[in-house]
Amino acid sequence: MREPDDLSTFPGGMKHSTRPLSPHLQIYRPQLTSVLSIAHRGTGILLAAGALFLVYWLNALASGPDAFNFLRSLAGTWYGQGVLLGFCFSLFYHLCNGIRHLFWDAGVGFELSTAYRSGRAVVAASLVLTAATWVAAALMGGGA
Amino acid sequence: MSFRTPLSRARGLGAAGHGTAHFWAQRVSAVALIPLSLWFVYSIVAIADARYEAVRAWASQPASALLLAVFVVGVFYHAHLGIQVVIEDYVHTPWLRVASLVLLRMLVFLLAAAALFAVLRIALGS
Protein backbone atom coordinates (compact mmCIF):
# COMPACT_ATOMS: atom_id res chain seq x y z
CA MET A 1 0.00 0.00 0.00
CA ARG A 2 1.33 3.49 -0.87
CA GLU A 3 2.00 5.91 1.98
CA PRO A 4 -0.11 9.09 2.04
CA ASP A 5 1.73 12.18 0.74
CA ASP A 6 1.83 14.20 3.96
CA LEU A 7 4.26 11.90 5.76
CA SER A 8 7.82 13.12 6.16
CA THR A 9 10.64 10.91 7.33
CA PHE A 10 12.56 11.12 10.61
CA PRO A 11 16.35 10.59 10.41
CA GLY A 12 15.81 7.10 11.74
CA GLY A 13 13.48 6.31 8.89
CA MET A 14 10.30 6.46 11.00
CA LYS A 15 7.28 8.02 9.33
CA HIS A 16 5.96 11.15 10.93
CA SER A 17 2.86 13.10 9.99
CA THR A 18 3.13 16.81 9.18
CA ARG A 19 -0.62 17.25 9.40
CA PRO A 20 -1.73 19.77 12.05
CA LEU A 21 -1.78 18.30 15.54
CA SER A 22 -3.98 19.22 18.44
CA PRO A 23 -1.88 21.50 20.69
CA HIS A 24 -0.42 19.97 23.83
CA LEU A 25 -2.26 20.51 27.09
CA GLN A 26 0.07 23.21 28.40
CA ILE A 27 -0.71 25.44 25.37
CA TYR A 28 -4.28 26.02 26.48
CA ARG A 29 -5.20 28.70 28.98
CA PRO A 30 -6.90 26.94 31.93
CA GLN A 31 -10.68 27.33 31.88
CA LEU A 32 -13.22 26.65 34.61
CA THR A 33 -14.47 23.58 32.76
CA SER A 34 -11.04 22.03 32.20
CA VAL A 35 -9.84 22.82 35.74
CA LEU A 36 -12.97 21.25 37.25
CA SER A 37 -12.49 18.22 35.00
CA ILE A 38 -8.95 17.49 36.19
CA ALA A 39 -10.00 18.37 39.76
CA HIS A 40 -12.56 15.56 39.55
CA ARG A 41 -9.76 13.11 38.83
CA GLY A 42 -7.48 14.70 41.43
CA THR A 43 -10.07 14.52 44.19
CA GLY A 44 -10.87 10.95 43.15
CA ILE A 45 -7.22 9.95 43.64
CA LEU A 46 -7.14 11.82 46.98
CA LEU A 47 -10.27 10.03 48.14
CA ALA A 48 -8.77 6.66 47.18
CA ALA A 49 -5.86 7.59 49.46
CA GLY A 50 -8.44 8.62 52.06
CA ALA A 51 -9.84 5.08 51.92
CA LEU A 52 -6.54 4.01 53.54
CA PHE A 53 -7.47 6.15 56.56
CA LEU A 54 -10.91 4.54 56.60
CA VAL A 55 -9.22 1.12 56.87
CA TYR A 56 -6.90 2.41 59.58
CA TRP A 57 -9.73 4.04 61.54
CA LEU A 58 -11.92 0.90 61.45
CA ASN A 59 -9.02 -1.30 62.54
CA ALA A 60 -8.09 1.10 65.34
CA LEU A 61 -11.71 1.03 66.51
CA ALA A 62 -11.66 -2.79 66.37
CA SER A 63 -8.35 -3.14 68.25
CA GLY A 64 -9.17 -1.09 71.32
CA PRO A 65 -9.01 2.25 73.16
CA ASP A 66 -5.23 2.74 72.85
CA ALA A 67 -5.09 2.54 69.05
CA PHE A 68 -8.30 4.54 68.74
CA ASN A 69 -7.23 7.31 71.12
CA PHE A 70 -3.90 7.65 69.31
CA LEU A 71 -5.72 8.21 66.02
CA ARG A 72 -8.22 10.51 67.76
CA SER A 73 -5.41 12.69 69.15
CA LEU A 74 -3.81 12.83 65.68
CA ALA A 75 -7.12 13.95 64.19
CA GLY A 76 -7.25 16.76 66.76
CA THR A 77 -3.94 18.36 65.77
CA TRP A 78 -3.84 21.25 63.31
CA TYR A 79 -2.40 19.07 60.56
CA GLY A 80 -4.89 16.29 61.33
CA GLN A 81 -7.71 18.81 61.00
CA GLY A 82 -6.17 20.10 57.78
CA VAL A 83 -6.06 16.61 56.26
CA LEU A 84 -9.66 15.95 57.37
CA LEU A 85 -10.77 19.28 55.89
CA GLY A 86 -9.07 18.35 52.61
CA PHE A 87 -10.78 14.96 52.51
CA CYS A 88 -14.12 16.55 53.44
CA PHE A 89 -13.90 19.08 50.59
CA SER A 90 -12.64 16.41 48.16
CA LEU A 91 -15.57 14.16 49.03
CA PHE A 92 -18.18 16.89 48.55
CA TYR A 93 -16.53 18.15 45.36
CA HIS A 94 -16.28 14.65 43.85
CA LEU A 95 -19.88 13.95 44.93
CA CYS A 96 -21.32 17.17 43.45
CA ASN A 97 -19.25 17.05 40.26
CA GLY A 98 -20.07 13.33 39.97
CA ILE A 99 -23.78 14.23 39.93
CA ARG A 100 -22.94 16.80 37.22
CA HIS A 101 -21.29 13.98 35.26
CA LEU A 102 -24.37 11.76 35.70
CA PHE A 103 -26.49 14.49 34.10
CA TRP A 104 -24.04 14.63 31.18
CA ASP A 105 -24.26 10.83 30.89
CA ALA A 106 -28.00 11.28 30.50
CA GLY A 107 -27.32 13.82 27.73
CA VAL A 108 -28.37 16.85 29.78
CA GLY A 109 -26.47 20.13 30.26
CA PHE A 110 -23.95 20.07 27.42
CA GLU A 111 -24.52 23.70 26.31
CA LEU A 112 -21.42 25.77 27.09
CA SER A 113 -23.31 28.28 29.23
CA THR A 114 -24.97 25.43 31.16
CA ALA A 115 -21.62 23.69 31.68
CA TYR A 116 -20.21 26.90 33.20
CA ARG A 117 -23.27 27.47 35.38
CA SER A 118 -23.29 23.88 36.67
CA GLY A 119 -19.54 24.10 37.25
CA ARG A 120 -19.89 27.22 39.39
CA ALA A 121 -22.80 25.59 41.23
CA VAL A 122 -20.63 22.54 41.98
CA VAL A 123 -17.84 24.70 43.46
CA ALA A 124 -20.31 26.73 45.53
CA ALA A 125 -22.16 23.62 46.77
CA SER A 126 -18.92 21.84 47.77
CA LEU A 127 -17.72 24.89 49.72
CA VAL A 128 -21.09 25.34 51.46
CA LEU A 129 -21.38 21.61 52.32
CA THR A 130 -17.79 21.51 53.65
CA ALA A 131 -18.39 24.59 55.80
CA ALA A 132 -21.74 23.22 57.05
CA THR A 133 -20.10 19.90 57.97
CA TRP A 134 -17.34 21.68 59.87
CA VAL A 135 -19.78 23.90 61.76
CA ALA A 136 -22.01 20.91 62.57
CA ALA A 137 -19.05 18.88 63.83
CA ALA A 138 -17.90 21.81 66.00
CA LEU A 139 -21.40 22.19 67.45
CA MET A 140 -21.64 18.43 68.13
CA GLY A 141 -18.40 18.18 70.01
CA GLY A 142 -17.46 21.70 71.02
CA GLY A 143 -14.40 21.69 68.73
CA ALA A 144 -14.09 18.93 66.13
CA MET B 1 -4.79 -2.47 6.10
CA SER B 2 -6.48 -3.77 9.22
CA PHE B 3 -5.07 -3.60 12.71
CA ARG B 4 -7.53 -6.17 14.07
CA THR B 5 -6.28 -9.58 15.12
CA PRO B 6 -7.48 -12.66 13.16
CA LEU B 7 -9.37 -13.84 16.24
CA SER B 8 -11.12 -10.49 16.57
CA ARG B 9 -12.14 -10.62 12.87
CA ALA B 10 -13.41 -14.19 13.23
CA ARG B 11 -15.56 -13.18 16.18
CA GLY B 12 -16.80 -10.17 14.23
CA LEU B 13 -17.92 -8.34 17.35
CA GLY B 14 -15.52 -5.44 17.78
CA ALA B 15 -15.87 -4.06 21.26
CA ALA B 16 -19.59 -4.83 21.34
CA GLY B 17 -20.89 -6.77 24.29
CA HIS B 18 -18.45 -5.72 26.95
CA GLY B 19 -17.27 -2.26 25.95
CA THR B 20 -19.66 -0.45 28.29
CA ALA B 21 -19.35 -2.77 31.30
CA HIS B 22 -16.74 -0.59 33.03
CA PHE B 23 -18.70 2.58 32.29
CA TRP B 24 -21.87 1.13 33.81
CA ALA B 25 -20.12 -0.32 36.87
CA GLN B 26 -18.57 3.10 37.57
CA ARG B 27 -21.93 4.90 37.24
CA VAL B 28 -23.92 2.40 39.29
CA SER B 29 -21.36 2.41 42.11
CA ALA B 30 -21.30 6.23 41.95
CA VAL B 31 -25.08 6.42 42.37
CA ALA B 32 -24.94 3.94 45.28
CA LEU B 33 -22.22 6.01 46.94
CA ILE B 34 -24.31 9.21 46.93
CA PRO B 35 -26.59 8.18 49.84
CA LEU B 36 -23.88 6.01 51.44
CA SER B 37 -21.27 8.78 51.64
CA LEU B 38 -23.87 11.29 52.88
CA TRP B 39 -24.80 8.80 55.62
CA PHE B 40 -21.10 8.32 56.42
CA VAL B 41 -20.40 12.06 56.72
CA TYR B 42 -23.54 12.50 58.84
CA SER B 43 -22.39 9.67 61.13
CA ILE B 44 -18.86 11.03 61.45
CA VAL B 45 -20.23 14.48 62.35
CA ALA B 46 -22.52 12.92 64.95
CA ILE B 47 -19.58 11.13 66.62
CA ALA B 48 -17.01 13.83 65.85
CA ASP B 49 -15.82 14.28 69.42
CA ALA B 50 -17.14 11.06 70.96
CA ARG B 51 -14.96 8.81 73.11
CA TYR B 52 -13.93 5.26 72.19
CA GLU B 53 -16.83 3.53 73.98
CA ALA B 54 -19.45 5.72 72.31
CA VAL B 55 -17.98 5.29 68.81
CA ARG B 56 -17.66 1.54 69.34
CA ALA B 57 -21.26 1.34 70.59
CA TRP B 58 -22.43 3.19 67.49
CA ALA B 59 -20.38 1.02 65.09
CA SER B 60 -21.51 -2.24 66.66
CA GLN B 61 -25.21 -1.54 66.08
CA PRO B 62 -26.37 -3.90 63.30
CA ALA B 63 -27.58 -1.05 61.06
CA SER B 64 -24.29 0.87 61.39
CA ALA B 65 -22.18 -2.25 60.84
CA LEU B 66 -24.18 -3.25 57.76
CA LEU B 67 -24.00 0.24 56.23
CA LEU B 68 -20.28 0.50 57.08
CA ALA B 69 -19.66 -2.81 55.30
CA VAL B 70 -21.65 -1.75 52.23
CA PHE B 71 -19.91 1.66 52.24
CA VAL B 72 -16.48 -0.03 52.37
CA VAL B 73 -17.35 -2.31 49.44
CA GLY B 74 -18.77 0.61 47.45
CA VAL B 75 -15.76 2.83 48.14
CA PHE B 76 -13.18 0.22 47.14
CA TYR B 77 -15.12 -0.96 44.09
CA HIS B 78 -15.52 2.62 42.83
CA ALA B 79 -11.90 3.52 43.71
CA HIS B 80 -10.67 0.45 41.82
CA LEU B 81 -12.63 1.42 38.70
CA GLY B 82 -11.38 5.01 38.91
CA ILE B 83 -7.70 4.36 39.59
CA GLN B 84 -7.74 1.69 36.87
CA VAL B 85 -8.68 4.35 34.30
CA VAL B 86 -5.98 6.70 35.63
CA ILE B 87 -3.36 3.93 35.20
CA GLU B 88 -4.67 3.08 31.72
CA ASP B 89 -4.47 6.76 30.75
CA TYR B 90 -0.98 7.56 32.01
CA VAL B 91 1.07 4.32 32.17
CA HIS B 92 2.06 3.45 28.61
CA THR B 93 4.84 0.86 29.10
CA PRO B 94 2.99 -2.44 28.59
CA TRP B 95 4.60 -4.50 31.37
CA LEU B 96 4.41 -1.62 33.85
CA ARG B 97 0.75 -1.01 33.00
CA VAL B 98 -0.20 -4.67 33.53
CA ALA B 99 1.87 -4.84 36.73
CA SER B 100 0.22 -1.67 38.08
CA LEU B 101 -3.26 -2.95 37.29
CA VAL B 102 -2.59 -6.32 38.96
CA LEU B 103 -1.02 -4.61 41.98
CA LEU B 104 -3.98 -2.22 42.21
CA ARG B 105 -6.46 -5.09 42.23
CA MET B 106 -4.49 -6.97 44.90
CA LEU B 107 -4.21 -3.85 47.09
CA VAL B 108 -7.92 -3.09 46.75
CA PHE B 109 -8.89 -6.65 47.75
CA LEU B 110 -6.46 -6.64 50.68
CA LEU B 111 -7.60 -3.24 52.00
CA ALA B 112 -11.31 -3.96 51.52
CA ALA B 113 -10.89 -7.29 53.32
CA ALA B 114 -9.00 -5.58 56.17
CA ALA B 115 -11.77 -2.99 56.53
CA LEU B 116 -14.56 -5.59 56.40
CA PHE B 117 -12.75 -7.75 58.93
CA ALA B 118 -12.54 -4.78 61.29
CA VAL B 119 -16.26 -4.06 60.87
CA LEU B 120 -16.99 -7.72 61.68
CA ARG B 121 -14.77 -7.63 64.76
CA ILE B 122 -16.54 -4.51 66.00
CA ALA B 123 -20.02 -5.89 65.27
CA LEU B 124 -19.33 -9.25 66.88
CA GLY B 125 -17.48 -7.70 69.80
CA SER B 126 -14.16 -9.53 69.60
GROMACS .gro file of C-alpha atoms in nm:
model
  270
    1MET     CA    1   0.000   0.000   0.000
    2ARG     CA    2   0.133   0.349  -0.087
    3GLU     CA    3   0.200   0.591   0.198
    4PRO     CA    4  -0.011   0.909   0.204
    5ASP     CA    5   0.173   1.218   0.074
    6ASP     CA    6   0.183   1.420   0.396
    7LEU     CA    7   0.426   1.190   0.576
    8SER     CA    8   0.782   1.312   0.616
    9THR     CA    9   1.064   1.091   0.733
   10PHE     CA   10   1.256   1.112   1.061
   11PRO     CA   11   1.635   1.059   1.041
   12GLY     CA   12   1.581   0.710   1.174
   13GLY     CA   13   1.348   0.631   0.889
   14MET     CA   14   1.030   0.646   1.100
   15LYS     CA   15   0.728   0.802   0.933
   16HIS     CA   16   0.596   1.115   1.093
   17SER     CA   17   0.286   1.310   0.999
   18THR     CA   18   0.313   1.681   0.918
   19ARG     CA   19  -0.062   1.725   0.940
   20PRO     CA   20  -0.173   1.977   1.205
   21LEU     CA   21  -0.178   1.830   1.554
   22SER     CA   22  -0.398   1.922   1.844
   23PRO     CA   23  -0.188   2.150   2.069
   24HIS     CA   24  -0.042   1.997   2.383
   25LEU     CA   25  -0.226   2.051   2.709
   26GLN     CA   26   0.007   2.321   2.840
   27ILE     CA   27  -0.071   2.544   2.537
   28TYR     CA   28  -0.428   2.602   2.648
   29ARG     CA   29  -0.520   2.870   2.898
   30PRO     CA   30  -0.690   2.694   3.193
   31GLN     CA   31  -1.068   2.733   3.188
   32LEU     CA   32  -1.322   2.665   3.461
   33THR     CA   33  -1.447   2.358   3.276
   34SER     CA   34  -1.104   2.203   3.220
   35VAL     CA   35  -0.984   2.282   3.574
   36LEU     CA   36  -1.297   2.125   3.725
   37SER     CA   37  -1.249   1.822   3.500
   38ILE     CA   38  -0.895   1.749   3.619
   39ALA     CA   39  -1.000   1.837   3.976
   40HIS     CA   40  -1.256   1.556   3.955
   41ARG     CA   41  -0.976   1.311   3.883
   42GLY     CA   42  -0.748   1.470   4.143
   43THR     CA   43  -1.007   1.452   4.419
   44GLY     CA   44  -1.087   1.095   4.315
   45ILE     CA   45  -0.722   0.995   4.364
   46LEU     CA   46  -0.714   1.182   4.698
   47LEU     CA   47  -1.027   1.003   4.814
   48ALA     CA   48  -0.877   0.666   4.718
   49ALA     CA   49  -0.586   0.759   4.946
   50GLY     CA   50  -0.844   0.862   5.206
   51ALA     CA   51  -0.984   0.508   5.192
   52LEU     CA   52  -0.654   0.401   5.354
   53PHE     CA   53  -0.747   0.615   5.656
   54LEU     CA   54  -1.091   0.454   5.660
   55VAL     CA   55  -0.922   0.112   5.687
   56TYR     CA   56  -0.690   0.241   5.958
   57TRP     CA   57  -0.973   0.404   6.154
   58LEU     CA   58  -1.192   0.090   6.145
   59ASN     CA   59  -0.902  -0.130   6.254
   60ALA     CA   60  -0.809   0.110   6.534
   61LEU     CA   61  -1.171   0.103   6.651
   62ALA     CA   62  -1.166  -0.279   6.637
   63SER     CA   63  -0.835  -0.314   6.825
   64GLY     CA   64  -0.917  -0.109   7.132
   65PRO     CA   65  -0.901   0.225   7.316
   66ASP     CA   66  -0.523   0.274   7.285
   67ALA     CA   67  -0.509   0.254   6.905
   68PHE     CA   68  -0.830   0.454   6.874
   69ASN     CA   69  -0.723   0.731   7.112
   70PHE     CA   70  -0.390   0.765   6.931
   71LEU     CA   71  -0.572   0.821   6.602
   72ARG     CA   72  -0.822   1.051   6.776
   73SER     CA   73  -0.541   1.269   6.915
   74LEU     CA   74  -0.381   1.283   6.568
   75ALA     CA   75  -0.712   1.395   6.419
   76GLY     CA   76  -0.725   1.676   6.676
   77THR     CA   77  -0.394   1.836   6.577
   78TRP     CA   78  -0.384   2.125   6.331
   79TYR     CA   79  -0.240   1.907   6.056
   80GLY     CA   80  -0.489   1.629   6.133
   81GLN     CA   81  -0.771   1.881   6.100
   82GLY     CA   82  -0.617   2.010   5.778
   83VAL     CA   83  -0.606   1.661   5.626
   84LEU     CA   84  -0.966   1.595   5.737
   85LEU     CA   85  -1.077   1.928   5.589
   86GLY     CA   86  -0.907   1.835   5.261
   87PHE     CA   87  -1.078   1.496   5.251
   88CYS     CA   88  -1.412   1.655   5.344
   89PHE     CA   89  -1.390   1.908   5.059
   90SER     CA   90  -1.264   1.641   4.816
   91LEU     CA   91  -1.557   1.416   4.903
   92PHE     CA   92  -1.818   1.689   4.855
   93TYR     CA   93  -1.653   1.815   4.536
   94HIS     CA   94  -1.628   1.465   4.385
   95LEU     CA   95  -1.988   1.395   4.493
   96CYS     CA   96  -2.132   1.717   4.345
   97ASN     CA   97  -1.925   1.705   4.026
   98GLY     CA   98  -2.007   1.333   3.997
   99ILE     CA   99  -2.378   1.423   3.993
  100ARG     CA  100  -2.294   1.680   3.722
  101HIS     CA  101  -2.129   1.398   3.526
  102LEU     CA  102  -2.437   1.176   3.570
  103PHE     CA  103  -2.649   1.449   3.410
  104TRP     CA  104  -2.404   1.463   3.118
  105ASP     CA  105  -2.426   1.083   3.089
  106ALA     CA  106  -2.800   1.128   3.050
  107GLY     CA  107  -2.732   1.382   2.773
  108VAL     CA  108  -2.837   1.685   2.978
  109GLY     CA  109  -2.647   2.013   3.026
  110PHE     CA  110  -2.395   2.007   2.742
  111GLU     CA  111  -2.452   2.370   2.631
  112LEU     CA  112  -2.142   2.577   2.709
  113SER     CA  113  -2.331   2.828   2.923
  114THR     CA  114  -2.497   2.543   3.116
  115ALA     CA  115  -2.162   2.369   3.168
  116TYR     CA  116  -2.021   2.690   3.320
  117ARG     CA  117  -2.327   2.747   3.538
  118SER     CA  118  -2.329   2.388   3.667
  119GLY     CA  119  -1.954   2.410   3.725
  120ARG     CA  120  -1.989   2.722   3.939
  121ALA     CA  121  -2.280   2.559   4.123
  122VAL     CA  122  -2.063   2.254   4.198
  123VAL     CA  123  -1.784   2.470   4.346
  124ALA     CA  124  -2.031   2.673   4.553
  125ALA     CA  125  -2.216   2.362   4.677
  126SER     CA  126  -1.892   2.184   4.777
  127LEU     CA  127  -1.772   2.489   4.972
  128VAL     CA  128  -2.109   2.534   5.146
  129LEU     CA  129  -2.138   2.161   5.232
  130THR     CA  130  -1.779   2.151   5.365
  131ALA     CA  131  -1.839   2.459   5.580
  132ALA     CA  132  -2.174   2.322   5.705
  133THR     CA  133  -2.010   1.990   5.797
  134TRP     CA  134  -1.734   2.168   5.987
  135VAL     CA  135  -1.978   2.390   6.176
  136ALA     CA  136  -2.201   2.091   6.257
  137ALA     CA  137  -1.905   1.888   6.383
  138ALA     CA  138  -1.790   2.181   6.600
  139LEU     CA  139  -2.140   2.219   6.745
  140MET     CA  140  -2.164   1.843   6.813
  141GLY     CA  141  -1.840   1.818   7.001
  142GLY     CA  142  -1.746   2.170   7.102
  143GLY     CA  143  -1.440   2.169   6.873
  144ALA     CA  144  -1.409   1.893   6.613
  145MET     CA  145  -0.479  -0.247   0.610
  146SER     CA  146  -0.648  -0.377   0.922
  147PHE     CA  147  -0.507  -0.360   1.271
  148ARG     CA  148  -0.753  -0.617   1.407
  149THR     CA  149  -0.628  -0.958   1.512
  150PRO     CA  150  -0.748  -1.266   1.316
  151LEU     CA  151  -0.937  -1.384   1.624
  152SER     CA  152  -1.112  -1.049   1.657
  153ARG     CA  153  -1.214  -1.062   1.287
  154ALA     CA  154  -1.341  -1.419   1.323
  155ARG     CA  155  -1.556  -1.318   1.618
  156GLY     CA  156  -1.680  -1.017   1.423
  157LEU     CA  157  -1.792  -0.834   1.735
  158GLY     CA  158  -1.552  -0.544   1.778
  159ALA     CA  159  -1.587  -0.406   2.126
  160ALA     CA  160  -1.959  -0.483   2.134
  161GLY     CA  161  -2.089  -0.677   2.429
  162HIS     CA  162  -1.845  -0.572   2.695
  163GLY     CA  163  -1.727  -0.226   2.595
  164THR     CA  164  -1.966  -0.045   2.829
  165ALA     CA  165  -1.935  -0.277   3.130
  166HIS     CA  166  -1.674  -0.059   3.303
  167PHE     CA  167  -1.870   0.258   3.229
  168TRP     CA  168  -2.187   0.113   3.381
  169ALA     CA  169  -2.012  -0.032   3.687
  170GLN     CA  170  -1.857   0.310   3.757
  171ARG     CA  171  -2.193   0.490   3.724
  172VAL     CA  172  -2.392   0.240   3.929
  173SER     CA  173  -2.136   0.241   4.211
  174ALA     CA  174  -2.130   0.623   4.195
  175VAL     CA  175  -2.508   0.642   4.237
  176ALA     CA  176  -2.494   0.394   4.528
  177LEU     CA  177  -2.222   0.601   4.694
  178ILE     CA  178  -2.431   0.921   4.693
  179PRO     CA  179  -2.659   0.818   4.984
  180LEU     CA  180  -2.388   0.601   5.144
  181SER     CA  181  -2.127   0.878   5.164
  182LEU     CA  182  -2.387   1.129   5.288
  183TRP     CA  183  -2.480   0.880   5.562
  184PHE     CA  184  -2.110   0.832   5.642
  185VAL     CA  185  -2.040   1.206   5.672
  186TYR     CA  186  -2.354   1.250   5.884
  187SER     CA  187  -2.239   0.967   6.113
  188ILE     CA  188  -1.886   1.103   6.145
  189VAL     CA  189  -2.023   1.448   6.235
  190ALA     CA  190  -2.252   1.292   6.495
  191ILE     CA  191  -1.958   1.113   6.662
  192ALA     CA  192  -1.701   1.383   6.585
  193ASP     CA  193  -1.582   1.428   6.942
  194ALA     CA  194  -1.714   1.106   7.096
  195ARG     CA  195  -1.496   0.881   7.311
  196TYR     CA  196  -1.393   0.526   7.219
  197GLU     CA  197  -1.683   0.353   7.398
  198ALA     CA  198  -1.945   0.572   7.231
  199VAL     CA  199  -1.798   0.529   6.881
  200ARG     CA  200  -1.766   0.154   6.934
  201ALA     CA  201  -2.126   0.134   7.059
  202TRP     CA  202  -2.243   0.319   6.749
  203ALA     CA  203  -2.038   0.102   6.509
  204SER     CA  204  -2.151  -0.224   6.666
  205GLN     CA  205  -2.521  -0.154   6.608
  206PRO     CA  206  -2.637  -0.390   6.330
  207ALA     CA  207  -2.758  -0.105   6.106
  208SER     CA  208  -2.429   0.087   6.139
  209ALA     CA  209  -2.218  -0.225   6.084
  210LEU     CA  210  -2.418  -0.325   5.776
  211LEU     CA  211  -2.400   0.024   5.623
  212LEU     CA  212  -2.028   0.050   5.708
  213ALA     CA  213  -1.966  -0.281   5.530
  214VAL     CA  214  -2.165  -0.175   5.223
  215PHE     CA  215  -1.991   0.166   5.224
  216VAL     CA  216  -1.648  -0.003   5.237
  217VAL     CA  217  -1.735  -0.231   4.944
  218GLY     CA  218  -1.877   0.061   4.745
  219VAL     CA  219  -1.576   0.283   4.814
  220PHE     CA  220  -1.318   0.022   4.714
  221TYR     CA  221  -1.512  -0.096   4.409
  222HIS     CA  222  -1.552   0.262   4.283
  223ALA     CA  223  -1.190   0.352   4.371
  224HIS     CA  224  -1.067   0.045   4.182
  225LEU     CA  225  -1.263   0.142   3.870
  226GLY     CA  226  -1.138   0.501   3.891
  227ILE     CA  227  -0.770   0.436   3.959
  228GLN     CA  228  -0.774   0.169   3.687
  229VAL     CA  229  -0.868   0.435   3.430
  230VAL     CA  230  -0.598   0.670   3.563
  231ILE     CA  231  -0.336   0.393   3.520
  232GLU     CA  232  -0.467   0.308   3.172
  233ASP     CA  233  -0.447   0.676   3.075
  234TYR     CA  234  -0.098   0.756   3.201
  235VAL     CA  235   0.107   0.432   3.217
  236HIS     CA  236   0.206   0.345   2.861
  237THR     CA  237   0.484   0.086   2.910
  238PRO     CA  238   0.299  -0.244   2.859
  239TRP     CA  239   0.460  -0.450   3.137
  240LEU     CA  240   0.441  -0.162   3.385
  241ARG     CA  241   0.075  -0.101   3.300
  242VAL     CA  242  -0.020  -0.467   3.353
  243ALA     CA  243   0.187  -0.484   3.673
  244SER     CA  244   0.022  -0.167   3.808
  245LEU     CA  245  -0.326  -0.295   3.729
  246VAL     CA  246  -0.259  -0.632   3.896
  247LEU     CA  247  -0.102  -0.461   4.198
  248LEU     CA  248  -0.398  -0.222   4.221
  249ARG     CA  249  -0.646  -0.509   4.223
  250MET     CA  250  -0.449  -0.697   4.490
  251LEU     CA  251  -0.421  -0.385   4.709
  252VAL     CA  252  -0.792  -0.309   4.675
  253PHE     CA  253  -0.889  -0.665   4.775
  254LEU     CA  254  -0.646  -0.664   5.068
  255LEU     CA  255  -0.760  -0.324   5.200
  256ALA     CA  256  -1.131  -0.396   5.152
  257ALA     CA  257  -1.089  -0.729   5.332
  258ALA     CA  258  -0.900  -0.558   5.617
  259ALA     CA  259  -1.177  -0.299   5.653
  260LEU     CA  260  -1.456  -0.559   5.640
  261PHE     CA  261  -1.275  -0.775   5.893
  262ALA     CA  262  -1.254  -0.478   6.129
  263VAL     CA  263  -1.626  -0.406   6.087
  264LEU     CA  264  -1.699  -0.772   6.168
  265ARG     CA  265  -1.477  -0.763   6.476
  266ILE     CA  266  -1.654  -0.451   6.600
  267ALA     CA  267  -2.002  -0.589   6.527
  268LEU     CA  268  -1.933  -0.925   6.688
  269GLY     CA  269  -1.748  -0.770   6.980
  270SER     CA  270  -1.416  -0.953   6.960
   0.00000   0.00000   0.00000
